[in-house]
Amino acid sequence: PECTILGTYVFDFGVNLFADGRLDKDSEGLLLLTNDGEFADRIMHPRYKLPKVYKVEIKGKIRPDDLKQLQRGILIDGEQTLTARVFVKKRGQETSVLRFTIYEGKNRQIRKMVETLGYKVINLRRLQIDGIKLGDLPAGLFRFLSTGEVRSLMDSGRGLRKSPAGQKSFREPNKYRISYKRSQRQKRENSPVRQRKGGLKPVPHKE
């Protein structure tokens, strides 16, 4: 079986960690990890509408009408996606690079939205979840969230700390970290990342 980043972290820290959001094996980018399942649900549940930002390279030149349709939402798996912020970063004859901001996390959502319109995703990378950015974190490594970043998530104006009834009732998470998940293609093409005994080497971070 393939060794996952989550598997490495669980072995390293000896606790069950939840990934706040999923990335399929062909995607890469930001993952937030915590040992607080309720906190993970609060971040990723669509009712809280936390923005998630992606850089998406597709095959072909995106048409203006298709771009508008992506922004309005696409019917996938019998359900209409929420409106999204989508704009073109680069448009060429062979490929186009798009920046997606979505507010939900359906299974392979962006890939399915794009494929519904007849395009194929070449590369997909998650850059940001709410105010937490991937930045220049190397692929395959992790760092702990700063106190300010945790506070930003906890105090999110979108009701991150509120229960459905509007009460601030959920417990303080115990452990948070940010990691960069590599795609299967990266794992094949790149040399092994820096390692230390028992797991991956954390990257220092200043607030």
Coordinates of C-alpha atoms in Angstrom, one line a residue:
P1 CA 0.0 0.0 0.0
E2 CA 1.1 3.6 -0.6
C3 CA 2.4 5.6 2.4
T4 CA 0.3 8.7 2.9
I5 CA 1.3 11.9 4.5
L6 CA -1.4 11.4 7.2
G7 CA 0.1 8.0 7.9
T8 CA 3.5 9.5 8.4
Y9 CA 2.2 12.2 10.8
V10 CA 0.1 9.7 12.9
F11 CA 3.2 7.5 13.3
D12 CA 5.3 10.5 14.2
F13 CA 3.0 12.0 16.8
G14 CA 1.1 9.0 18.1
V15 CA -2.3 10.6 17.8
N16 CA -5.2 10.3 15.3
L17 CA -5.1 13.4 13.0
F18 CA -8.0 14.7 10.9
A19 CA -7.3 16.3 7.5
D20 CA -9.4 19.5 7.1
G21 CA -10.4 18.8 3.5
R22 CA -9.4 16.1 1.1
L23 CA -7.1 16.1 -1.9
D24 CA -7.2 13.3 -4.4
K25 CA -4.0 11.4 -5.3
D26 CA -3.5 13.5 -8.4
S27 CA -3.8 16.9 -6.6
E28 CA -1.4 18.7 -4.3
G29 CA -1.3 21.6 -1.9
L30 CA -2.4 22.8 1.5
L31 CA -3.8 20.5 4.1
L32 CA -4.7 21.5 7.7
L33 CA -4.3 18.7 10.2
T34 CA -5.7 18.6 13.7
N35 CA -6.5 15.9 16.4
D36 CA -9.9 17.6 17.0
G37 CA -12.6 16.1 14.9
E38 CA -15.2 18.7 15.7
F39 CA -12.8 21.5 14.7
A40 CA -12.1 19.7 11.4
D41 CA -15.8 19.5 10.7
R42 CA -16.3 23.2 11.5
I43 CA -13.6 24.2 9.0
M44 CA -14.8 22.0 6.1
H45 CA -18.6 21.8 6.5
P46 CA -20.2 23.9 3.7
R47 CA -22.6 25.6 6.1
Y48 CA -19.6 27.8 7.3
K49 CA -18.6 28.7 3.8
L50 CA -14.9 29.1 4.4
P51 CA -13.1 30.0 1.2
K52 CA -10.7 27.6 -0.3
V53 CA -8.4 28.8 -3.1
Y54 CA -6.9 26.7 -5.9
K55 CA -4.6 27.1 -8.8
V56 CA -5.9 25.0 -11.7
E57 CA -4.2 24.4 -15.0
I58 CA -6.5 23.0 -17.7
K59 CA -6.0 21.7 -21.2
G60 CA -7.3 24.1 -23.8
K61 CA -8.2 27.7 -24.1
I62 CA -11.1 28.5 -21.7
R63 CA -14.1 30.2 -23.3
P64 CA -15.6 33.3 -21.7
D65 CA -19.1 31.6 -21.5
D66 CA -17.6 28.6 -19.8
L67 CA -15.8 30.8 -17.3
K68 CA -19.1 32.5 -16.4
Q69 CA -20.8 29.1 -16.0
L70 CA -18.0 28.0 -13.6
Q71 CA -18.7 31.1 -11.6
R72 CA -22.4 30.5 -11.5
G73 CA -22.1 26.9 -10.5
I74 CA -22.2 23.5 -12.3
L75 CA -24.5 20.6 -11.9
I76 CA -22.4 17.6 -10.8
D77 CA -23.6 14.3 -9.3
G78 CA -27.1 15.6 -9.4
E79 CA -26.3 18.7 -7.3
Q80 CA -25.7 22.3 -8.2
T81 CA -22.4 23.7 -6.8
L82 CA -22.4 27.0 -5.0
T83 CA -21.3 30.1 -6.9
A84 CA -17.5 30.4 -7.1
R85 CA -14.9 33.0 -7.8
V86 CA -13.1 32.0 -10.9
F87 CA -10.8 34.1 -13.0
V88 CA -8.1 33.5 -15.6
K89 CA -4.5 33.8 -14.5
K90 CA -3.1 32.8 -17.9
R91 CA -4.8 32.0 -21.2
G92 CA -2.9 30.2 -23.9
Q93 CA -3.7 28.3 -27.0
E94 CA -2.8 24.9 -25.5
T95 CA -3.6 25.5 -21.8
S96 CA -5.3 27.9 -19.4
V97 CA -4.4 28.6 -15.7
L98 CA -7.4 29.5 -13.5
R99 CA -7.7 30.6 -9.9
F100 CA -10.7 29.1 -8.2
T101 CA -12.2 30.1 -4.8
I102 CA -14.9 27.7 -3.7
Y103 CA -16.9 27.6 -0.5
E104 CA -17.7 23.9 -0.2
G105 CA -15.8 20.6 -0.7
K106 CA -17.6 18.1 -2.8
N107 CA -15.6 15.0 -3.9
R108 CA -13.3 16.0 -6.8
Q109 CA -15.5 19.1 -7.2
I110 CA -13.2 21.3 -9.3
R111 CA -12.2 18.4 -11.6
K112 CA -15.8 17.5 -12.2
M113 CA -16.9 21.1 -12.8
V114 CA -14.1 21.5 -15.4
E115 CA -14.7 18.1 -17.0
T116 CA -18.5 18.8 -17.3
L117 CA -17.6 21.7 -19.7
G118 CA -15.2 19.5 -21.8
Y119 CA -11.8 20.4 -20.3
K120 CA -9.2 18.3 -18.6
V121 CA -7.3 19.3 -15.5
I122 CA -3.5 19.1 -15.9
N123 CA -2.5 20.3 -12.5
L124 CA -4.5 21.3 -9.4
R125 CA -3.0 22.8 -6.3
R126 CA -4.7 24.1 -3.2
L127 CA -3.2 27.4 -2.1
Q128 CA -5.3 28.6 0.8
I129 CA -8.0 27.7 3.3
D130 CA -9.6 30.9 4.8
G131 CA -6.7 33.0 5.9
I132 CA -4.2 30.2 6.0
K133 CA -1.9 30.2 3.0
L134 CA 0.5 27.5 1.6
G135 CA 3.1 30.1 0.9
D136 CA 6.6 28.8 0.1
L137 CA 6.2 25.6 2.2
P138 CA 8.2 22.9 0.4
A139 CA 6.3 19.9 -1.0
G140 CA 6.0 17.0 1.5
L141 CA 6.9 19.0 4.6
F142 CA 4.8 20.6 7.4
R143 CA 4.9 23.3 9.9
F144 CA 2.8 24.2 13.0
L145 CA 0.3 27.0 12.8
S146 CA 1.2 30.1 14.6
T147 CA -0.9 31.4 17.5
G148 CA -2.1 34.2 15.2
E149 CA -3.2 31.8 12.5
V150 CA -5.1 29.6 15.0
R151 CA -6.8 32.7 16.4
S152 CA -7.7 33.8 12.9
L153 CA -9.5 30.5 12.2
M154 CA -11.2 30.5 15.6
D155 CA -12.4 34.1 15.2
S156 CA -13.5 33.7 11.6
G157 CA -16.3 36.1 10.8
R158 CA -18.1 33.3 9.1
G159 CA -19.1 31.7 12.4
L160 CA -16.3 29.1 12.7
R161 CA -16.7 28.8 16.5
K162 CA -20.5 28.9 16.4
S163 CA -22.8 25.9 16.7
P164 CA -25.8 25.7 14.3
A165 CA -27.9 27.4 17.0
G166 CA -25.4 30.3 17.1
Q167 CA -23.8 29.5 20.4
K168 CA -20.0 29.5 20.9
S169 CA -19.9 26.0 22.2
F170 CA -17.1 23.9 20.6
R171 CA -13.9 23.1 22.4
E172 CA -10.5 24.5 21.9
P173 CA -8.5 22.3 19.4
N174 CA -5.4 20.6 20.8
K175 CA -3.0 20.6 17.9
Y176 CA -2.9 22.2 14.5
R177 CA -0.5 22.0 11.6
I178 CA -0.2 22.9 8.0
S179 CA 1.2 20.5 5.4
Y180 CA 1.9 20.4 1.7
K181 CA 0.5 17.3 0.1
R182 CA 2.4 16.1 -3.0
S183 CA 0.5 14.6 -5.9
Q184 CA 1.3 11.1 -7.2
R185 CA 3.1 12.7 -10.1
Q186 CA 5.3 14.7 -7.8
K187 CA 6.1 11.5 -5.8
R188 CA 7.3 9.8 -9.0
E189 CA 9.2 12.7 -10.4
N190 CA 10.8 14.3 -7.3
S191 CA 13.6 13.0 -5.2
P192 CA 12.7 12.0 -1.6
V193 CA 12.0 14.9 0.8
R194 CA 14.2 15.6 3.8
Q195 CA 13.3 13.2 6.6
R196 CA 14.1 12.7 10.3
K197 CA 13.6 9.6 12.4
G198 CA 9.9 9.0 13.0
G199 CA 8.5 11.3 10.4
L200 CA 8.9 14.4 8.2
K201 CA 11.1 17.4 9.2
P202 CA 9.0 20.4 10.3
V203 CA 9.7 23.8 8.8
P204 CA 10.3 26.7 11.2
H205 CA 7.7 29.4 11.0
K206 CA 7.7 32.9 12.4
E207 CA 4.5 34.8 13.2

